[in-house]
XYZ file of C-alpha atoms in Angstrom:
663
model
C 92.890 -19.665 75.095
C 92.885 -21.830 78.191
C 89.552 -21.804 79.995
C 90.066 -21.557 83.765
C 89.012 -24.674 85.662
C 86.958 -22.554 88.072
C 85.007 -21.067 85.144
C 84.214 -24.551 83.833
C 83.067 -25.590 87.296
C 80.702 -22.612 87.571
C 79.329 -23.163 84.053
C 78.734 -26.873 84.672
C 76.952 -26.067 87.894
C 74.665 -23.689 86.005
C 74.104 -25.503 82.692
C 74.719 -29.134 83.594
C 77.715 -31.349 82.865
C 76.474 -32.417 79.423
C 76.042 -28.844 78.179
C 79.620 -27.665 78.832
C 81.804 -29.381 76.257
C 85.507 -29.211 75.502
C 86.011 -32.425 73.521
C 87.639 -32.041 70.142
C 84.696 -33.363 68.106
C 82.234 -30.884 69.615
C 84.620 -27.965 69.114
C 85.408 -28.840 65.492
C 81.705 -29.224 64.680
C 81.234 -25.606 65.794
C 84.357 -24.210 64.116
C 82.616 -23.072 60.921
C 79.467 -21.606 59.406
C 78.410 -21.252 55.741
C 81.458 -19.106 54.970
C 85.066 -20.170 54.430
C 86.057 -19.106 57.948
C 87.365 -21.930 60.106
C 88.250 -21.111 63.713
C 88.138 -23.613 66.539
C 86.502 -22.416 69.775
C 87.782 -23.510 73.177
C 84.408 -24.218 74.706
C 80.896 -25.164 73.595
C 77.978 -24.140 75.797
C 74.594 -25.609 74.879
C 71.912 -23.273 76.227
C 68.670 -25.117 77.004
C 66.814 -22.458 79.036
C 66.339 -18.744 78.373
C 66.975 -17.877 81.990
C 70.471 -19.377 81.750
C 71.745 -16.905 79.141
C 72.300 -13.931 81.475
C 74.139 -15.840 84.238
C 76.230 -17.628 81.590
C 77.293 -14.329 80.067
C 78.056 -12.955 83.544
C 80.405 -15.854 84.221
C 82.133 -15.418 80.854
C 82.440 -11.679 81.481
C 83.913 -12.233 84.945
C 86.620 -14.468 83.478
C 87.053 -12.280 80.358
C 86.190 -15.196 78.064
C 85.036 -14.066 74.591
C 81.842 -15.646 73.294
C 80.008 -16.043 69.990
C 76.186 -16.430 69.941
C 75.106 -19.005 67.370
C 72.086 -21.057 66.361
C 71.771 -22.490 62.828
C 75.020 -20.802 61.640
C 73.642 -20.333 58.109
C 75.309 -16.944 57.546
C 77.818 -16.470 54.726
C 80.164 -13.888 56.251
C 81.991 -15.716 59.031
C 79.851 -14.124 61.721
C 79.959 -17.330 63.789
C 83.735 -17.746 63.652
C 85.332 -17.703 67.110
C 88.296 -15.575 66.066
C 89.606 -15.169 69.619
C 88.748 -18.699 70.647
C 86.601 -18.648 73.757
C 83.058 -19.983 73.944
C 80.299 -20.722 71.469
C 76.864 -19.994 72.942
C 74.729 -22.529 71.108
C 71.169 -21.142 71.187
C 69.691 -23.725 68.797
C 67.972 -25.424 71.730
C 65.906 -22.298 72.467
C 63.453 -23.277 69.747
C 59.985 -22.881 71.232
C 57.086 -20.918 69.750
C 55.778 -19.595 73.051
C 52.594 -17.811 71.965
C 50.584 -16.948 68.873
C 47.814 -14.361 69.099
C 45.834 -14.030 65.884
C 43.548 -11.493 67.538
C 46.382 -9.108 68.408
C 48.523 -10.311 65.484
C 51.768 -11.276 67.171
C 53.860 -14.326 67.972
C 56.379 -14.754 70.789
C 59.321 -16.990 69.959
C 62.697 -18.051 71.264
C 65.688 -17.134 69.078
C 66.363 -20.673 67.863
C 62.939 -21.132 66.226
C 63.366 -22.072 62.566
C 61.723 -19.453 60.348
C 59.814 -22.035 58.297
C 58.490 -23.692 61.465
C 56.875 -20.403 62.474
C 55.520 -19.918 58.945
C 54.000 -23.405 58.963
C 52.383 -22.860 62.357
C 50.964 -19.520 61.227
C 49.752 -20.848 57.886
C 47.457 -23.299 59.658
C 45.859 -20.306 61.401
C 45.515 -18.189 58.244
C 48.494 -15.920 59.020
C 52.071 -15.356 57.869
C 55.297 -13.685 58.970
C 56.388 -11.226 56.281
C 60.200 -11.710 56.243
C 61.064 -14.732 54.080
C 64.799 -15.461 53.725
C 65.530 -18.026 51.017
C 67.085 -20.216 53.725
C 63.906 -20.132 55.836
C 63.822 -23.921 56.143
C 67.040 -23.840 58.192
C 67.671 -20.280 59.440
C 66.365 -19.016 62.797
C 64.352 -15.991 63.914
C 67.122 -14.772 66.207
C 69.682 -15.187 63.450
C 67.443 -13.308 61.020
C 67.439 -10.284 63.309
C 71.135 -10.543 64.175
C 72.051 -10.644 60.471
C 69.168 -8.432 59.276
C 68.120 -11.175 56.851
C 64.779 -10.364 55.242
C 64.231 -12.088 51.889
C 62.180 -11.454 48.775
C 59.080 -9.852 50.325
C 61.192 -7.073 51.809
C 60.444 -4.928 48.738
C 56.805 -4.479 49.719
C 56.582 -5.403 53.394
C 59.882 -4.127 54.796
C 62.731 -5.934 56.525
C 63.022 -8.094 59.618
C 63.522 -5.211 62.098
C 60.246 -3.685 60.918
C 58.341 -6.807 62.000
C 59.909 -7.298 65.440
C 57.738 -5.625 68.074
C 59.764 -6.484 71.171
C 63.071 -8.164 71.910
C 64.872 -9.347 75.012
C 68.655 -9.287 74.900
C 71.509 -9.903 77.296
C 74.203 -7.241 77.090
C 77.870 -8.318 77.164
C 77.963 -7.478 80.892
C 75.228 -10.046 81.550
C 72.497 -7.453 82.116
C 69.119 -8.269 80.555
C 67.402 -5.480 78.609
C 63.896 -5.416 77.145
C 63.418 -3.404 73.955
C 59.958 -2.405 72.768
C 58.377 -0.254 70.111
C 55.841 1.041 72.626
C 58.182 3.670 74.073
C 60.143 6.339 72.253
C 63.891 6.723 72.243
C 66.360 5.216 69.771
C 65.075 2.272 67.762
C 67.129 -0.343 69.581
C 65.376 -3.239 67.845
C 66.518 -1.739 64.541
C 69.991 -1.269 66.021
C 70.166 -4.963 66.992
C 69.376 -5.845 63.369
C 72.628 -6.673 61.625
C 74.714 -6.284 64.803
C 75.729 -9.974 64.515
C 75.812 -10.612 68.257
C 78.436 -7.923 68.858
C 76.127 -5.816 71.050
C 74.444 -8.622 72.962
C 72.623 -11.955 72.828
C 69.005 -12.058 71.633
C 66.944 -14.302 73.918
C 63.302 -13.716 72.947
C 61.336 -12.023 70.164
C 57.789 -10.792 69.794
C 57.053 -10.492 66.083
C 54.205 -9.066 64.070
C 52.114 -11.519 62.077
C 49.700 -10.703 59.266
C 46.572 -12.351 57.843
C 47.310 -14.417 54.770
C 46.751 -12.404 51.628
C 43.684 -13.719 49.845
C 44.719 -12.747 46.358
C 48.263 -13.382 45.089
C 49.394 -13.830 41.515
C 52.851 -15.028 40.490
C 54.463 -14.662 37.068
C 57.420 -16.313 35.395
C 58.915 -14.002 32.776
C 61.797 -14.978 30.475
C 64.208 -12.661 28.682
C 66.908 -12.963 26.009
C 69.442 -11.541 28.486
C 69.794 -10.855 32.188
C 70.410 -7.216 31.307
C 66.889 -7.009 29.872
C 65.511 -8.522 33.076
C 67.219 -6.094 35.437
C 66.284 -3.135 33.229
C 62.682 -4.258 33.677
C 63.109 -3.937 37.451
C 64.482 -0.416 37.052
C 61.530 0.520 34.848
C 59.028 -0.940 37.315
C 60.437 1.227 40.077
C 60.373 4.294 37.869
C 56.629 3.705 37.334
C 56.068 3.509 41.088
C 54.951 -0.146 40.962
C 55.814 -2.124 44.112
C 55.334 -5.861 43.528
C 55.256 -8.267 46.435
C 58.508 -9.844 45.151
C 60.894 -9.594 42.202
C 63.557 -12.307 41.879
C 66.030 -12.630 38.998
C 68.145 -15.551 37.743
C 70.623 -16.020 34.917
C 70.715 -19.090 32.690
C 73.304 -20.947 34.771
C 71.110 -20.602 37.830
C 67.793 -21.513 36.279
C 69.223 -24.563 34.501
C 70.888 -25.795 37.700
C 67.782 -25.161 39.780
C 65.483 -26.826 37.270
C 67.662 -29.933 37.155
C 67.576 -30.092 40.955
C 64.015 -29.095 41.847
C 61.951 -29.490 38.625
C 60.241 -26.176 39.293
C 59.100 -25.721 35.683
C 61.723 -23.163 34.597
C 62.319 -23.035 30.805
C 65.985 -24.031 30.506
C 66.464 -22.443 27.083
C 65.883 -18.939 28.495
C 68.887 -16.722 29.112
C 67.265 -15.140 32.168
C 64.028 -15.116 34.101
C 62.192 -13.012 36.617
C 59.746 -14.305 39.194
C 57.333 -11.466 39.897
C 54.479 -11.541 42.363
C 51.570 -9.198 42.964
C 49.105 -9.147 45.819
C 46.102 -7.009 46.722
C 42.521 -6.827 45.568
C 41.569 -8.609 42.319
C 41.016 -5.231 40.636
C 44.389 -3.936 41.791
C 46.181 -7.097 40.631
C 44.452 -6.959 37.241
C 45.454 -3.323 36.779
C 49.062 -3.896 37.829
C 49.350 -7.110 35.785
C 48.526 -5.191 32.636
C 51.161 -2.567 33.374
C 53.635 -5.219 34.450
C 53.305 -7.136 31.204
C 53.614 -3.932 29.206
C 56.939 -3.071 30.884
C 58.227 -6.612 30.463
C 57.334 -6.657 26.752
C 59.058 -3.305 26.244
C 62.182 -4.963 27.608
C 61.952 -7.842 25.112
C 60.284 -10.388 27.388
C 59.842 -13.656 25.523
C 57.324 -15.321 27.828
C 54.992 -13.805 30.400
C 53.450 -16.761 32.184
C 51.122 -16.456 35.191
C 51.014 -19.418 37.564
C 47.627 -21.043 36.974
C 47.286 -22.850 40.298
C 48.546 -22.564 43.852
C 50.583 -25.726 43.334
C 52.243 -24.213 40.264
C 52.996 -21.025 42.179
C 54.538 -22.984 45.048
C 56.749 -24.889 42.604
C 58.156 -21.639 41.220
C 59.114 -20.516 44.715
C 60.417 -23.933 45.713
C 62.920 -23.612 42.882
C 64.107 -20.188 44.012
C 64.506 -21.289 47.617
C 66.429 -24.378 46.531
C 68.950 -22.346 44.539
C 71.820 -22.582 47.031
C 71.425 -26.338 47.450
C 71.202 -26.800 43.681
C 74.307 -24.737 42.973
C 76.228 -26.481 45.752
C 76.100 -29.655 43.649
C 78.278 -28.050 40.958
C 81.470 -27.786 42.993
C 82.786 -28.518 46.497
C 82.353 -24.884 47.555
C 80.015 -21.975 46.924
C 80.804 -18.428 48.060
C 77.741 -16.173 48.137
C 77.969 -12.437 47.518
C 75.548 -9.931 48.987
C 76.067 -6.436 47.586
C 73.146 -4.053 47.131
C 72.792 -1.067 44.803
C 70.075 1.505 44.081
C 67.596 -0.174 41.748
C 68.413 2.279 38.957
C 72.035 1.073 39.142
C 71.227 -2.614 38.596
C 72.150 -2.606 34.874
C 75.483 -0.852 35.490
C 76.310 -3.049 38.474
C 75.481 -6.190 36.492
C 77.832 -5.080 33.725
C 80.634 -4.561 36.269
C 80.015 -7.974 37.853
C 80.084 -9.753 34.498
C 83.356 -8.038 33.609
C 84.937 -9.105 36.910
C 83.883 -12.717 36.344
C 85.264 -12.638 32.815
C 88.567 -11.047 33.823
C 89.048 -13.552 36.667
C 87.835 -16.525 34.592
C 85.366 -17.472 37.304
C 82.177 -19.428 36.965
C 79.322 -18.000 38.964
C 75.586 -18.247 39.218
C 73.826 -14.882 39.244
C 70.593 -14.477 41.171
C 69.296 -11.689 43.337
C 66.420 -9.997 45.079
C 66.093 -7.653 42.118
C 63.273 -5.651 43.668
C 65.698 -4.456 46.341
C 68.784 -4.261 44.134
C 70.315 -7.039 46.266
C 72.921 -9.107 44.347
C 73.585 -12.713 45.387
C 76.235 -14.003 42.959
C 77.196 -17.591 43.839
C 80.882 -18.245 43.077
C 81.586 -21.926 42.354
C 85.051 -23.265 43.261
C 87.129 -25.813 45.184
C 88.811 -24.505 48.315
C 91.251 -27.422 48.215
C 92.893 -25.563 45.350
C 94.477 -22.537 47.117
C 94.906 -20.568 43.897
C 91.256 -21.138 42.976
C 90.067 -20.066 46.438
C 92.221 -16.918 46.399
C 90.940 -15.976 42.943
C 87.331 -16.261 44.097
C 87.956 -14.261 47.271
C 89.523 -11.460 45.250
C 86.679 -11.527 42.756
C 84.079 -11.242 45.521
C 86.031 -8.326 46.985
C 85.922 -6.597 43.593
C 82.187 -7.252 43.236
C 81.482 -5.676 46.614
C 83.585 -2.630 45.741
C 81.729 -2.368 42.431
C 78.454 -2.212 44.370
C 79.843 0.630 46.497
C 81.025 2.402 43.330
C 77.445 2.196 42.061
C 76.179 3.986 45.174
C 75.466 0.821 47.130
C 76.715 -1.314 50.008
C 78.842 -4.410 50.614
C 75.996 -6.176 52.430
C 72.255 -6.113 51.993
C 71.281 -8.884 54.398
C 74.137 -11.334 55.035
C 76.131 -9.081 57.329
C 79.853 -8.295 57.431
C 81.300 -10.791 59.875
C 84.997 -11.255 59.251
C 84.979 -11.984 55.532
C 83.804 -8.515 54.454
C 85.325 -6.634 57.367
C 88.182 -5.104 55.327
C 85.712 -3.864 52.706
C 84.008 -1.672 55.309
C 86.896 0.777 54.889
C 86.031 1.045 51.198
C 82.428 1.947 51.967
C 82.798 4.252 54.992
C 84.946 7.217 55.948
C 86.995 7.338 59.151
C 84.525 9.345 61.293
C 81.766 6.822 60.559
C 84.023 3.835 61.272
C 85.142 5.598 64.452
C 81.487 5.863 65.477
C 80.935 2.134 64.881
C 83.981 1.382 67.043
C 82.755 3.691 69.809
C 79.297 2.099 69.739
C 80.890 -1.326 70.163
C 83.055 -0.037 73.011
C 80.044 1.509 74.746
C 78.065 -1.731 74.684
C 81.012 -4.070 75.205
C 83.982 -2.367 76.914
C 85.785 -5.707 77.417
C 85.281 -6.654 73.728
C 83.923 -10.106 74.545
C 80.726 -10.336 72.450
C 81.653 -11.798 69.047
C 84.900 -9.801 68.898
C 86.781 -8.779 65.744
C 83.647 -8.648 63.588
C 82.201 -5.850 61.423
C 84.790 -3.136 62.194
C 87.951 -3.318 60.042
C 91.327 -3.612 61.731
C 93.649 -0.577 61.480
C 91.233 1.271 59.207
C 92.652 4.751 59.840
C 94.682 5.051 56.629
C 92.461 2.753 54.563
C 89.118 4.451 55.179
C 87.334 6.211 52.360
C 88.173 9.949 52.266
C 85.307 12.013 53.592
C 83.438 14.029 50.983
C 83.099 17.761 51.757
C 80.066 18.755 53.785
C 77.519 21.370 52.790
C 78.491 24.902 53.905
C 75.570 25.122 56.334
C 76.589 21.803 57.896
C 80.185 22.951 58.255
C 78.965 26.120 59.990
C 76.896 24.078 62.451
C 79.843 21.732 63.056
C 82.065 24.691 63.897
C 79.405 26.026 66.272
C 79.364 22.645 68.047
C 83.152 22.629 68.424
C 83.242 26.145 69.846
C 80.459 25.404 72.342
C 82.224 22.165 73.298
C 85.496 23.981 73.965
C 83.648 26.563 76.050
C 81.704 23.869 77.909
C 78.347 25.417 76.996
C 75.608 22.777 76.447
C 72.399 23.378 74.532
C 69.156 21.913 73.241
C 68.819 20.704 69.655
C 65.980 22.368 67.749
C 64.563 22.678 64.269
C 61.657 25.098 63.945
C 61.567 25.246 67.768
C 57.845 24.432 67.693
C 58.078 21.941 70.577
C 60.736 23.211 72.986
C 60.127 26.982 72.709
C 63.754 27.438 73.793
C 65.809 30.641 73.794
C 67.763 30.579 70.474
C 71.005 31.358 72.314
C 70.649 28.084 74.198
C 70.146 25.872 71.152
C 71.891 24.073 68.341
C 69.512 24.903 65.508
C 69.090 23.072 62.194
C 66.950 25.839 60.633
C 69.771 26.837 58.275
C 69.689 23.336 56.759
C 66.960 24.053 54.225
C 67.942 22.206 51.058
C 65.809 19.618 49.349
C 68.838 17.993 47.760
C 67.118 15.409 45.564
C 63.727 13.968 44.632
C 64.543 10.837 42.631
C 61.594 9.520 40.618
C 63.613 6.563 39.330
C 64.493 5.049 42.698
C 61.571 6.735 44.503
C 63.724 8.341 47.175
C 64.163 11.875 48.496
C 67.230 13.399 50.152
C 66.353 16.383 52.326
C 68.145 18.454 54.953
C 66.831 18.338 58.484
C 65.742 21.988 58.724
C 63.144 21.722 55.947
C 59.652 22.046 57.413
C 57.098 19.319 56.860
C 54.931 21.782 54.926
C 57.861 22.671 52.656
C 58.577 18.990 52.131
C 54.975 18.180 51.276
C 54.776 21.065 48.807
C 57.968 19.987 47.036
C 56.838 16.374 46.788
C 53.330 17.320 45.637
C 54.819 19.405 42.858
C 56.487 16.221 41.579
C 53.388 14.072 42.065
C 54.788 11.904 44.876
C 54.205 11.346 48.589
C 56.015 10.396 51.787
C 55.079 8.786 55.094
C 55.009 12.064 57.059
C 52.270 14.655 57.507
C 52.522 18.355 56.765
C 53.163 20.828 59.550
C 55.325 23.652 60.843
C 57.871 21.350 62.472
C 60.975 20.191 60.626
C 61.935 16.883 59.061
C 64.764 16.476 61.564
C 62.407 17.164 64.452
C 59.835 14.651 63.210
C 62.543 11.996 62.923
C 64.517 12.709 66.091
C 61.620 13.410 68.461
C 60.142 9.935 68.115
C 56.757 11.360 67.140
C 56.522 9.250 63.956
C 58.144 5.845 64.607
C 56.511 4.339 61.506
C 58.812 6.593 59.454
C 61.954 4.793 60.635
C 61.248 1.896 58.269
C 61.166 4.328 55.354
C 64.486 5.994 56.212
C 67.382 4.698 54.123
C 70.266 6.994 54.988
C 71.379 9.942 57.035
C 74.086 12.432 57.855
C 74.620 13.530 61.456
C 76.962 15.651 63.538
C 78.356 14.149 66.738
C 79.097 16.024 69.973
C 82.744 16.441 68.896
C 81.649 18.137 65.666
C 82.542 15.209 63.388
C 80.194 14.327 60.528
C 79.072 10.740 59.943
C 77.317 9.360 56.874
C 75.302 6.173 56.551
C 73.136 4.543 53.869
C 71.874 6.016 50.639
C 69.342 5.282 47.910
C 69.600 1.506 48.273
C 66.819 -0.429 49.992
C 68.888 -2.730 52.251
C 72.018 -2.194 54.304
C 73.609 -4.647 56.728
C 77.087 -3.138 56.594
C 77.760 -1.799 60.080
C 75.430 -0.660 62.826
C 72.178 0.924 61.662
C 72.796 4.594 62.288
C 69.348 5.522 61.004
C 67.905 3.495 63.898
C 70.414 4.870 66.422
C 69.453 8.515 65.839
C 65.745 7.851 65.253
C 63.848 9.027 68.334
C 67.085 9.822 70.215
C 65.882 13.410 70.840
C 69.238 14.913 69.956
C 70.944 13.205 72.899
C 73.550 11.457 70.738
C 73.963 13.823 67.796
C 72.285 16.225 65.393
C 70.691 14.734 62.272
C 71.499 17.064 59.366
C 70.066 15.158 56.385
C 67.857 12.155 55.648
C 67.311 9.952 52.606
C 63.941 8.198 52.631
C 61.416 6.378 50.459
C 58.731 8.225 48.555
C 55.691 6.781 46.828
C 53.596 7.181 43.713
C 50.336 7.049 45.684
C 49.317 8.657 48.998
C 50.534 6.929 52.155
C 48.482 6.471 55.315
C 50.222 8.466 58.045
C 49.460 7.467 61.655
C 48.881 10.217 64.183
C 51.886 11.626 66.013
C 52.898 9.729 69.143
C 54.124 11.205 72.380
C 55.251 8.115 74.282
C 57.573 8.722 77.238
C 61.200 7.801 76.688
C 62.793 5.818 79.495
C 66.534 5.342 79.006
C 67.855 1.782 79.219
C 71.372 0.566 79.937
C 72.413 0.643 76.271
C 71.185 4.214 75.693
C 73.031 5.330 78.825
C 76.234 3.609 77.723
C 76.034 5.200 74.278
C 75.382 8.639 75.761
C 78.369 8.321 78.088
C 80.638 7.244 75.231
C 79.520 9.754 72.590
C 78.756 12.784 74.765
C 80.641 12.443 78.068
C 80.590 16.217 78.656
C 76.816 16.526 78.228
C 76.982 19.019 75.352
C 73.720 17.804 73.836
C 70.435 17.249 75.728
C 70.566 14.959 78.747
C 68.592 11.725 78.769
C 64.833 12.245 79.253
C 64.374 10.760 82.719
C 67.254 12.937 83.991
C 65.564 16.172 82.923
C 64.253 17.010 86.417
C 67.177 15.672 88.447
């Protein structure tokens, strides 16, 4: 597109002549990321000051110029491709660590701070930041949140959105919004995670930091086959053991990595796991014994603990160097990112191997096995069009295989443009419609990283919707009838909080099924009308626990009211009814999902203003979980919540926003 001269004049006045670039070299240098996508922008804007982001976006919005936020551009899905031309907002210059408080355990950073730079600064103070993407030496904190990249420690410590306490973002209109975990309402920080810059531009983060763990023990375990290694991971989960990390590699990977990094990997092994435990010495000793037992039952050949800190660091250096090592084997590497329930790892691995064999493709197999997160690295030469097409089709088949195994097309790399079409394989039309409406609510002019995430013309391609439970269908019909009659109502479960006349409510009390307690994946799937006491009794009978207390209120009420925000990190999937009566489904038994907007975070704490949660899938545990006291923080709607409410419930069928209650 042609950038208007007046727009360039305004941008140069704001940012400075040298930060508004249209020369061919600058544009071509920002026409790609780590994917195969190549799209030349029309304008490069180097942002040097935080306070310049909002006015820059306002100028772009006024001239209807699309823009793509970008920093290190390390993503593998084409998220940084300027598909509509327009401007690249280069945020790499916003790279300052602004504050570190070890007393209150937080750090404030700009979005362009390299993850490893923060880790190094914290390490000197005896602290660490839990998320640890393998690309931490080059990726940025803002990019981590935008892509929902989390890394190996996610299994025990949770993902990136669970460690961001506050975030500042500029909406596509140019309005600045501050998101915080201190107030209730939807978990907008979680909603930003994986949104890939399509909902706004992240300008500042306040992240949680933790004291360095005093006792950590790392093990290198070799197996006669990768199948034996992934079965070990399944068996660990079934025992309720949660290591700090579990990484898996096949022989191609470990040989390539060893040749590159000399990490000490035995190159004659067919597969290896890197397992890590942390905790008290007694806890580590107890879990090590059980860990070795499970590994030996799965034909482990060597079970080798790292003897020194230097030896431990070498093992991890090898894993983090995997991409660079594999990139030496061919001109191009395409990285997959499907995730499956941990119990499905053996079946998914079998499907992936068959695809590689059928397509005659060489690939390196490595993954965050503790989270069921596959990262196959396809090796090829894009200068050979037939070779490139074959690899693209194989990756597409691998992602669909993950969905067929109950998983997702993206665990932490996002969707971008390269996996956009596969979204229609994972989601049904009502859910894709909701994603599109969320984008429209936040960005009515479709300027913020347009044409990403949501598939084009998905109507006929979307996955057919599975039938809903009878009680859910009844509630959906009730919603439609009330909508046609223009009769609004409150959303209640046990009605312990609102004490509302039943005739004025949409009640979930008929949704009383405990659909599944899975002791292999350690998840439970429960309808929203089940009381907390009923849930606790059912879990106790199976010898497991969850991160909610007992009580007379319902599961849906505990989740939607915002009383237990710590529970959001444990919620993996949900079903919900929208104000038009349509049913949407998101997530499942898998631990990571970066395919689409995080609907679990959208409805969490939304107080029924955007829809009725009918079912949740969440983590359960083999040992009791500390449950913080219920919170009752006031909910103050922000611009994004208001925009979503207007888009999803324009007739006000469901409860109005909290601060409007007395208007």
